[in-house]
C-alpha cells in the first residue's frame, strides 16, 4: 500500500483509510521457495514478485530508516517497519503523521532490496507482505496472496492525528482531512482506490470498507484467478490539496447566502451564471454537501476560481463528513 501526502478527510476512527490496498502483478511471478530453501532465497522471490508488479521507478531507497522526501509544500518522512508487526508511517513537516499496521500473523523480519522494497516472507497464512516508500511522499503496504488458500480479506489498522478524519472520495478511496480554519475540512492526505491484478496481469475486483479505525480490503478472487496475486494499499499525508468540504449545516448556511468563514468568497457572488449559494442550494435539495477549491494556505481564491472549482459530494454514514 502506498501512503501519499494530501489534505485529508479523516476520522480518528477511520484513519485506517490512509492506506489503499490493491492486487497487482504485471507478469507471472517466479515460483515460491520450496520448504527448506533459505530465508534469503524466500525473500529474494518475494522481492521479485512484488517488484514485477509495482516496478521500482517510484520507490524511495533506505525506507526502513526513514526517507525524507521533499514536496512542493514541505518535507515528508516515510518510514517502513523493520519487522512485520511494526507500523508504516508517513509524517508531515509539522510532526503529524498517519500510520498503518500490516495484516501480519507473525513478526517476520524484513529484508530490504537494493531498490528499497522491504519484504516479510510468510508473515501470515499463505501470505507474504512487503512495504515501499514512494518518491511522491507516500507509502505502499503490499500483500501477496500466494495461493487459493490465502485470505481474501485484509485488514490495515490506521493511526490518525487528533482532529483528522476520513471522507470517501467517490472513486473508491478516501481523503484524509482536518479542520479548515473554523469551518469545513481541508484535505491533507489521501488513500488511493484499491486495485488488483493476478499473475497474468488480469484485473481482480477489489474494494475498501471501514471498520472503526481499520481499513478493510476485500479481493474477489475466483476459479480463473492466477496466483500469486499482489494487493497494494497506498496512502499519502501532509500535502494540502486545496479541496475543502463543508457538512450539511454549513452547506445550508451557504445556500441562504451566509458566510461561514472569512476566507470564503461571498456565496452570493455570481460567475458565469453560477454562485456558491446556488451550488449549495442544489446540494441541499439533493441531500448533498458542497465542496470547492481554495489555496493550500486557505488564503481567499478569486470568486471565479472558487465558483468554478466547487461541486457537490455525499458521504456514507460512518465515513463521510457530509452529515
mmCIF file of C-alpha atoms in Angstrom:
data_model
loop_
_atom_site.group_PDB
_atom_site.id
_atom_site.type_symbol
_atom_site.label_atom_id
_atom_site.label_comp_id
_atom_site.label_asym_id
_atom_site.label_seq_id
_atom_site.Cartn_x
_atom_site.Cartn_y
_atom_site.Cartn_z
ATOM 1 C CA UNK A 1 0.000 0.000 0.000
ATOM 2 C CA UNK A 2 1.163 3.413 -0.674
ATOM 3 C CA UNK A 3 0.856 6.430 1.522
ATOM 4 C CA UNK A 4 0.698 9.880 -0.002
ATOM 5 C CA UNK A 5 0.687 13.378 1.362
ATOM 6 C CA UNK A 6 -2.621 15.225 0.808
ATOM 7 C CA UNK A 7 -5.162 17.258 2.751
ATOM 8 C CA UNK A 8 -7.237 14.656 4.457
ATOM 9 C CA UNK A 9 -10.706 13.795 5.264
ATOM 10 C CA UNK A 10 -10.042 11.804 8.316
ATOM 11 C CA UNK A 11 -11.850 10.413 11.240
ATOM 12 C CA UNK A 12 -9.758 9.378 14.118
ATOM 13 C CA UNK A 13 -11.750 6.188 13.995
ATOM 14 C CA UNK A 14 -11.133 5.791 10.333
ATOM 15 C CA UNK A 15 -7.518 6.586 9.915
ATOM 16 C CA UNK A 16 -7.207 3.102 8.733
ATOM 17 C CA UNK A 17 -8.142 4.617 5.443
ATOM 18 C CA UNK A 18 -4.811 6.189 4.938
ATOM 19 C CA UNK A 19 -3.569 3.212 3.103
ATOM 20 C CA UNK A 20 -5.081 1.867 -0.108
ATOM 21 C CA UNK A 21 -4.753 -1.811 -0.980
ATOM 22 C CA UNK A 22 -4.565 -3.183 -4.500
ATOM 23 C CA UNK A 23 -3.852 -6.540 -6.040
ATOM 24 C CA UNK A 24 -1.083 -6.257 -8.525
ATOM 25 C CA UNK A 25 1.153 -8.392 -10.617
ATOM 26 C CA UNK A 26 2.272 -7.237 -14.015
ATOM 27 C CA UNK A 27 3.848 -10.533 -15.005
ATOM 28 C CA UNK A 28 3.771 -14.087 -13.842
ATOM 29 C CA UNK A 29 5.909 -14.247 -10.717
ATOM 30 C CA UNK A 30 8.585 -16.866 -10.102
ATOM 31 C CA UNK A 31 7.683 -19.939 -8.107
ATOM 32 C CA UNK A 32 7.850 -19.606 -4.342
ATOM 33 C CA UNK A 33 10.741 -21.138 -2.451
ATOM 34 C CA UNK A 34 10.295 -24.778 -1.593
ATOM 35 C CA UNK A 35 10.333 -25.810 2.030
ATOM 36 C CA UNK A 36 13.911 -25.957 3.153
ATOM 37 C CA UNK A 37 15.003 -23.027 0.974
ATOM 38 C CA UNK A 38 16.982 -20.358 2.816
ATOM 39 C CA UNK A 39 15.313 -17.260 4.226
ATOM 40 C CA UNK A 40 17.365 -15.193 1.800
ATOM 41 C CA UNK A 41 16.034 -17.175 -1.157
ATOM 42 C CA UNK A 42 12.461 -16.789 0.073
ATOM 43 C CA UNK A 43 12.975 -13.047 0.477
ATOM 44 C CA UNK A 44 14.500 -12.752 -2.980
ATOM 45 C CA UNK A 45 11.480 -14.447 -4.504
ATOM 46 C CA UNK A 46 9.051 -12.181 -2.681
ATOM 47 C CA UNK A 47 11.040 -9.145 -3.857
ATOM 48 C CA UNK A 48 10.885 -10.407 -7.446
ATOM 49 C CA UNK A 49 7.111 -10.948 -7.226
ATOM 50 C CA UNK A 50 6.392 -7.536 -5.718
ATOM 51 C CA UNK A 51 8.758 -5.501 -7.880
ATOM 52 C CA UNK A 52 7.496 -7.162 -11.050
ATOM 53 C CA UNK A 53 4.065 -5.840 -10.079
ATOM 54 C CA UNK A 54 4.970 -2.340 -8.877
ATOM 55 C CA UNK A 55 8.133 -1.575 -10.773
ATOM 56 C CA UNK A 56 10.852 0.372 -8.949
ATOM 57 C CA UNK A 57 10.872 3.786 -10.643
ATOM 58 C CA UNK A 58 8.880 5.465 -7.853
ATOM 59 C CA UNK A 59 10.381 3.536 -4.910
ATOM 60 C CA UNK A 60 12.498 5.544 -2.456
ATOM 61 C CA UNK A 61 15.593 3.791 -1.102
ATOM 62 C CA UNK A 62 16.507 3.209 2.569
ATOM 63 C CA UNK A 63 12.842 3.336 3.548
ATOM 64 C CA UNK A 64 13.203 1.361 6.788
ATOM 65 C CA UNK A 65 15.466 4.062 8.194
ATOM 66 C CA UNK A 66 13.082 6.885 7.316
ATOM 67 C CA UNK A 67 13.169 8.525 3.916
ATOM 68 C CA UNK A 68 12.793 12.315 3.897
ATOM 69 C CA UNK A 69 11.061 13.381 0.697
ATOM 70 C CA UNK A 70 10.770 16.991 -0.459
ATOM 71 C CA UNK A 71 7.383 18.055 -1.794
ATOM 72 C CA UNK A 72 6.159 21.409 -3.049
ATOM 73 C CA UNK A 73 4.646 22.102 0.388
ATOM 74 C CA UNK A 74 7.300 20.826 2.766
ATOM 75 C CA UNK A 75 9.155 17.689 3.788
ATOM 76 C CA UNK A 76 7.601 14.285 4.362
ATOM 77 C CA UNK A 77 9.300 11.452 6.236
ATOM 78 C CA UNK A 78 8.249 7.924 5.224
ATOM 79 C CA UNK A 79 9.297 5.049 7.482
ATOM 80 C CA UNK A 80 8.591 1.376 6.836
ATOM 81 C CA UNK A 81 8.936 -1.204 9.635
ATOM 82 C CA UNK A 82 11.940 -3.489 10.114
ATOM 83 C CA UNK A 83 9.562 -6.334 11.027
ATOM 84 C CA UNK A 84 6.023 -7.254 10.007
ATOM 85 C CA UNK A 85 4.323 -6.214 13.261
ATOM 86 C CA UNK A 86 5.698 -2.665 13.066
ATOM 87 C CA UNK A 87 3.887 0.354 11.632
ATOM 88 C CA UNK A 88 4.271 2.147 8.332
ATOM 89 C CA UNK A 89 4.465 5.898 8.964
ATOM 90 C CA UNK A 90 4.137 8.984 6.785
ATOM 91 C CA UNK A 91 4.953 12.144 8.755
ATOM 92 C CA UNK A 92 4.498 15.765 7.691
ATOM 93 C CA UNK A 93 6.953 18.560 8.441
ATOM 94 C CA UNK A 94 4.723 19.766 11.296
ATOM 95 C CA UNK A 95 5.286 16.462 13.134
ATOM 96 C CA UNK A 96 1.848 14.965 12.450
ATOM 97 C CA UNK A 97 1.696 11.516 10.897
ATOM 98 C CA UNK A 98 -0.589 8.796 9.621
ATOM 99 C CA UNK A 99 0.413 5.246 10.458
ATOM 100 C CA UNK A 100 -0.757 1.836 9.347
ATOM 101 C CA UNK A 101 -0.205 -1.724 10.533
ATOM 102 C CA UNK A 102 0.294 -4.684 8.224
ATOM 103 C CA UNK A 103 -2.023 -7.730 8.347
ATOM 104 C CA UNK A 104 0.705 -9.867 9.906
ATOM 105 C CA UNK A 105 0.168 -13.008 11.975
ATOM 106 C CA UNK A 106 3.835 -13.394 12.958
ATOM 107 C CA UNK A 107 6.548 -10.794 13.460
ATOM 108 C CA UNK A 108 8.616 -11.802 10.440
ATOM 109 C CA UNK A 109 11.897 -9.960 9.983
ATOM 110 C CA UNK A 110 12.137 -7.674 6.975
ATOM 111 C CA UNK A 111 14.710 -7.855 4.195
ATOM 112 C CA UNK A 112 15.256 -4.757 2.045
ATOM 113 C CA UNK A 113 16.181 -4.994 -1.628
ATOM 114 C CA UNK A 114 18.657 -2.710 -3.369
ATOM 115 C CA UNK A 115 15.702 -0.840 -4.898
ATOM 116 C CA UNK A 116 14.122 -0.134 -1.491
ATOM 117 C CA UNK A 117 11.386 -2.800 -1.231
ATOM 118 C CA UNK A 118 11.210 -4.410 2.227
ATOM 119 C CA UNK A 119 9.665 -7.893 2.290
ATOM 120 C CA UNK A 120 8.365 -10.075 5.123
ATOM 121 C CA UNK A 121 8.041 -13.659 3.807
ATOM 122 C CA UNK A 122 5.342 -15.885 5.303
ATOM 123 C CA UNK A 123 4.143 -13.137 7.660
ATOM 124 C CA UNK A 124 0.597 -14.563 7.553
ATOM 125 C CA UNK A 125 -1.057 -17.770 6.385
ATOM 126 C CA UNK A 126 -0.351 -18.317 2.682
ATOM 127 C CA UNK A 127 0.607 -14.643 2.513
ATOM 128 C CA UNK A 128 3.768 -12.587 2.078
ATOM 129 C CA UNK A 129 3.897 -8.896 2.983
ATOM 130 C CA UNK A 130 6.023 -6.013 1.710
ATOM 131 C CA UNK A 131 6.380 -2.250 2.098
ATOM 132 C CA UNK A 132 7.704 0.554 -0.089
ATOM 133 C CA UNK A 133 8.266 4.249 0.473
ATOM 134 C CA UNK A 134 7.455 6.190 -2.696
ATOM 135 C CA UNK A 135 9.084 9.311 -4.076
ATOM 136 C CA UNK A 136 5.775 11.224 -4.076
ATOM 137 C CA UNK A 137 5.771 11.223 -0.281
ATOM 138 C CA UNK A 138 3.646 8.109 0.154
ATOM 139 C CA UNK A 139 3.856 4.514 1.296
ATOM 140 C CA UNK A 140 2.662 1.168 -0.004
ATOM 141 C CA UNK A 141 1.791 -1.916 2.016
ATOM 142 C CA UNK A 142 1.749 -4.838 -0.365
ATOM 143 C CA UNK A 143 0.022 -8.157 0.261
ATOM 144 C CA UNK A 144 0.866 -11.185 -1.881
ATOM 145 C CA UNK A 145 -1.753 -13.940 -1.889
ATOM 146 C CA UNK A 146 0.325 -16.984 -2.710
ATOM 147 C CA UNK A 147 -2.433 -19.485 -3.446
ATOM 148 C CA UNK A 148 -6.171 -20.151 -3.268
ATOM 149 C CA UNK A 149 -5.997 -20.707 0.499
ATOM 150 C CA UNK A 150 -4.820 -17.146 1.198
ATOM 151 C CA UNK A 151 -7.445 -14.952 2.931
ATOM 152 C CA UNK A 152 -9.156 -12.544 0.550
ATOM 153 C CA UNK A 153 -9.992 -10.025 3.277
ATOM 154 C CA UNK A 154 -7.034 -7.981 4.546
ATOM 155 C CA UNK A 155 -7.183 -5.530 7.452
ATOM 156 C CA UNK A 156 -4.965 -2.465 7.972
ATOM 157 C CA UNK A 157 -5.259 -0.601 11.267
ATOM 158 C CA UNK A 158 -4.771 3.150 10.883
ATOM 159 C CA UNK A 159 -3.464 5.759 13.257
ATOM 160 C CA UNK A 160 -4.670 9.298 12.543
ATOM 161 C CA UNK A 161 -3.662 12.639 14.057
ATOM 162 C CA UNK A 162 -6.019 14.306 16.502
ATOM 163 C CA UNK A 163 -8.823 16.012 14.622
ATOM 164 C CA UNK A 164 -8.262 14.047 11.408
ATOM 165 C CA UNK A 165 -10.990 12.003 9.778
ATOM 166 C CA UNK A 166 -11.744 10.185 6.541
ATOM 167 C CA UNK A 167 -14.128 11.129 3.762
ATOM 168 C CA UNK A 168 -14.991 8.796 0.890
ATOM 169 C CA UNK A 169 -13.727 10.419 -2.321
ATOM 170 C CA UNK A 170 -16.374 8.884 -4.575
ATOM 171 C CA UNK A 171 -13.881 6.820 -6.583
ATOM 172 C CA UNK A 172 -13.177 4.016 -4.110
ATOM 173 C CA UNK A 173 -10.550 5.773 -1.978
ATOM 174 C CA UNK A 174 -10.584 8.190 0.948
ATOM 175 C CA UNK A 175 -9.419 11.730 1.613
ATOM 176 C CA UNK A 176 -7.782 12.376 4.969
ATOM 177 C CA UNK A 177 -8.971 15.733 6.249
ATOM 178 C CA UNK A 178 -8.508 18.172 9.107
ATOM 179 C CA UNK A 179 -10.228 21.403 10.150
ATOM 180 C CA UNK A 180 -10.050 24.238 7.603
ATOM 181 C CA UNK A 181 -9.775 27.347 9.729
ATOM 182 C CA UNK A 182 -13.032 27.264 11.645
ATOM 183 C CA UNK A 183 -15.433 25.680 9.143
ATOM 184 C CA UNK A 184 -15.219 22.807 6.716
ATOM 185 C CA UNK A 185 -12.364 20.333 6.419
ATOM 186 C CA UNK A 186 -9.306 20.519 4.159
ATOM 187 C CA UNK A 187 -7.689 17.522 2.506
ATOM 188 C CA UNK A 188 -4.188 16.780 3.844
ATOM 189 C CA UNK A 189 -3.770 13.196 2.771
ATOM 190 C CA UNK A 190 -5.251 10.505 0.597
ATOM 191 C CA UNK A 191 -5.761 6.763 0.387
ATOM 192 C CA UNK A 192 -5.829 5.679 -3.226
ATOM 193 C CA UNK A 193 -8.614 3.493 -4.550
ATOM 194 C CA UNK A 194 -7.583 -0.174 -4.352
ATOM 195 C CA UNK A 195 -6.528 -2.134 -7.405
ATOM 196 C CA UNK A 196 -5.650 -5.756 -8.001
ATOM 197 C CA UNK A 197 -4.157 -7.929 -10.704
ATOM 198 C CA UNK A 198 -3.369 -11.603 -10.815
ATOM 199 C CA UNK A 199 -0.159 -13.204 -12.051
ATOM 200 C CA UNK A 200 -1.306 -12.879 -15.661
ATOM 201 C CA UNK A 201 -1.918 -9.162 -15.309
ATOM 202 C CA UNK A 202 -5.701 -9.598 -15.201
ATOM 203 C CA UNK A 203 -7.591 -7.126 -13.022
ATOM 204 C CA UNK A 204 -9.207 -8.650 -9.949
ATOM 205 C CA UNK A 205 -12.220 -6.852 -8.413
ATOM 206 C CA UNK A 206 -11.337 -5.266 -5.079
ATOM 207 C CA UNK A 207 -12.792 -2.652 -2.752
ATOM 208 C CA UNK A 208 -12.386 -0.925 0.626
ATOM 209 C CA UNK A 209 -14.629 -0.562 3.626
ATOM 210 C CA UNK A 210 -14.074 0.927 7.071
ATOM 211 C CA UNK A 211 -14.423 -0.863 10.389
ATOM 212 C CA UNK A 212 -13.720 1.724 13.065
ATOM 213 C CA UNK A 213 -10.007 2.515 12.800
ATOM 214 C CA UNK A 214 -9.419 -0.283 10.310
ATOM 215 C CA UNK A 215 -9.243 -0.120 6.535
ATOM 216 C CA UNK A 216 -10.584 -3.415 5.175
ATOM 217 C CA UNK A 217 -9.718 -4.534 1.664
ATOM 218 C CA UNK A 218 -11.745 -7.275 0.005
ATOM 219 C CA UNK A 219 -10.285 -9.096 -3.009
ATOM 220 C CA UNK A 220 -12.705 -11.057 -5.163
ATOM 221 C CA UNK A 221 -10.640 -13.950 -6.495
ATOM 222 C CA UNK A 222 -12.264 -16.744 -8.500
ATOM 223 C CA UNK A 223 -11.684 -20.021 -10.262
ATOM 224 C CA UNK A 224 -9.821 -18.281 -13.098
ATOM 225 C CA UNK A 225 -7.512 -16.230 -10.854
ATOM 226 C CA UNK A 226 -3.809 -16.931 -11.473
ATOM 227 C CA UNK A 227 -1.629 -16.851 -8.357
ATOM 228 C CA UNK A 228 0.242 -15.140 -6.856
ATOM 229 C CA UNK A 229 -1.920 -12.031 -6.563
ATOM 230 C CA UNK A 230 -0.466 -8.786 -5.160
ATOM 231 C CA UNK A 231 -2.654 -6.316 -3.228
ATOM 232 C CA UNK A 232 -1.439 -2.758 -2.668
ATOM 233 C CA UNK A 233 -2.891 -0.130 -0.347
ATOM 234 C CA UNK A 234 -1.223 3.248 -0.932
ATOM 235 C CA UNK A 235 -1.569 6.485 1.052
ATOM 236 C CA UNK A 236 -0.047 9.928 1.489
ATOM 237 C CA UNK A 237 -0.167 12.566 4.234
ATOM 238 C CA UNK A 238 0.935 16.160 4.716
ATOM 239 C CA UNK A 239 0.186 17.615 1.304
ATOM 240 C CA UNK A 240 -2.606 20.160 1.179
ATOM 241 C CA UNK A 241 -4.632 19.585 -1.964
ATOM 242 C CA UNK A 242 -6.699 22.759 -1.894
ATOM 243 C CA UNK A 243 -10.055 20.985 -1.559
ATOM 244 C CA UNK A 244 -12.374 21.968 1.310
ATOM 245 C CA UNK A 245 -15.511 20.027 2.249
ATOM 246 C CA UNK A 246 -18.489 21.509 4.108
ATOM 247 C CA UNK A 247 -21.029 19.489 6.074
ATOM 248 C CA UNK A 248 -24.810 19.730 5.755
ATOM 249 C CA UNK A 249 -25.369 22.523 8.258
ATOM 250 C CA UNK A 250 -22.566 24.632 6.731
ATOM 251 C CA UNK A 251 -23.960 23.934 3.265
ATOM 252 C CA UNK A 252 -27.374 25.207 4.367
ATOM 253 C CA UNK A 253 -25.802 28.461 5.629
ATOM 254 C CA UNK A 254 -24.149 28.956 2.223
ATOM 255 C CA UNK A 255 -27.405 28.165 0.420
ATOM 256 C CA UNK A 256 -29.074 31.010 2.305
ATOM 257 C CA UNK A 257 -26.332 33.429 1.277
ATOM 258 C CA UNK A 258 -24.496 33.307 4.597
ATOM 259 C CA UNK A 259 -20.727 33.249 5.103
ATOM 260 C CA UNK A 260 -19.269 30.583 7.387
ATOM 261 C CA UNK A 261 -15.610 31.685 7.329
ATOM 262 C CA UNK A 262 -13.769 34.879 6.491
ATOM 263 C CA UNK A 263 -11.612 33.304 3.782
ATOM 264 C CA UNK A 264 -14.618 32.140 1.763
ATOM 265 C CA UNK A 265 -15.662 34.387 -1.156
ATOM 266 C CA UNK A 266 -19.160 35.777 -0.677
ATOM 267 C CA UNK A 267 -21.573 32.964 -1.550
ATOM 268 C CA UNK A 268 -23.894 35.252 -3.482
ATOM 269 C CA UNK A 269 -21.195 36.277 -5.971
ATOM 270 C CA UNK A 270 -22.217 35.186 -9.473
ATOM 271 C CA UNK A 271 -19.747 33.877 -12.059
ATOM 272 C CA UNK A 272 -20.925 32.556 -15.393
ATOM 273 C CA UNK A 273 -24.447 32.321 -14.128
ATOM 274 C CA UNK A 274 -23.443 30.306 -11.056
ATOM 275 C CA UNK A 275 -22.896 31.251 -7.422
ATOM 276 C CA UNK A 276 -21.717 29.385 -4.344
ATOM 277 C CA UNK A 277 -25.166 29.940 -2.861
ATOM 278 C CA UNK A 278 -26.785 28.403 -5.934
ATOM 279 C CA UNK A 279 -24.490 25.386 -5.873
ATOM 280 C CA UNK A 280 -25.118 24.975 -2.140
ATOM 281 C CA UNK A 281 -28.883 25.248 -2.732
ATOM 282 C CA UNK A 282 -28.709 22.403 -5.234
ATOM 283 C CA UNK A 283 -26.699 20.354 -2.727
ATOM 284 C CA UNK A 284 -29.329 20.909 -0.012
ATOM 285 C CA UNK A 285 -32.160 19.975 -2.382
ATOM 286 C CA UNK A 286 -30.418 16.713 -3.330
ATOM 287 C CA UNK A 287 -29.309 15.837 0.232
ATOM 288 C CA UNK A 288 -25.652 16.523 -0.560
ATOM 289 C CA UNK A 289 -22.944 18.928 0.627
ATOM 290 C CA UNK A 290 -20.750 21.489 -1.127
ATOM 291 C CA UNK A 291 -17.004 21.319 -1.717
ATOM 292 C CA UNK A 292 -14.688 23.733 -3.507
ATOM 293 C CA UNK A 293 -11.082 24.639 -4.181
ATOM 294 C CA UNK A 294 -9.015 27.041 -2.099
ATOM 295 C CA UNK A 295 -5.359 27.963 -1.915
ATOM 296 C CA UNK A 296 -3.390 25.493 0.234
ATOM 297 C CA UNK A 297 -2.826 28.216 2.837
ATOM 298 C CA UNK A 298 -6.607 28.919 2.914
ATOM 299 C CA UNK A 299 -5.985 32.389 1.506
ATOM 300 C CA UNK A 300 -9.053 33.502 -0.474
ATOM 301 C CA UNK A 301 -9.276 32.466 -4.097
ATOM 302 C CA UNK A 302 -10.792 34.805 -6.615
ATOM 303 C CA UNK A 303 -14.552 34.388 -6.841
ATOM 304 C CA UNK A 304 -14.342 32.802 -10.318
ATOM 305 C CA UNK A 305 -11.783 30.267 -9.127
ATOM 306 C CA UNK A 306 -13.832 29.398 -6.050
ATOM 307 C CA UNK A 307 -17.076 29.006 -8.007
ATOM 308 C CA UNK A 308 -15.520 27.129 -10.917
ATOM 309 C CA UNK A 309 -13.755 24.752 -8.508
ATOM 310 C CA UNK A 310 -16.862 23.970 -6.487
ATOM 311 C CA UNK A 311 -19.187 20.988 -6.623
ATOM 312 C CA UNK A 312 -21.227 18.628 -4.501
ATOM 313 C CA UNK A 313 -20.450 15.399 -2.691
ATOM 314 C CA UNK A 314 -22.033 12.999 -0.244
ATOM 315 C CA UNK A 315 -20.536 10.529 2.203
ATOM 316 C CA UNK A 316 -21.814 7.260 3.610
ATOM 317 C CA UNK A 317 -22.781 7.087 7.269
ATOM 318 C CA UNK A 318 -19.702 6.492 9.394
ATOM 319 C CA UNK A 319 -17.092 7.525 6.849
ATOM 320 C CA UNK A 320 -18.305 10.778 5.348
ATOM 321 C CA UNK A 321 -18.220 14.376 6.568
ATOM 322 C CA UNK A 322 -21.481 15.183 4.761
ATOM 323 C CA UNK A 323 -23.887 14.679 7.637
#
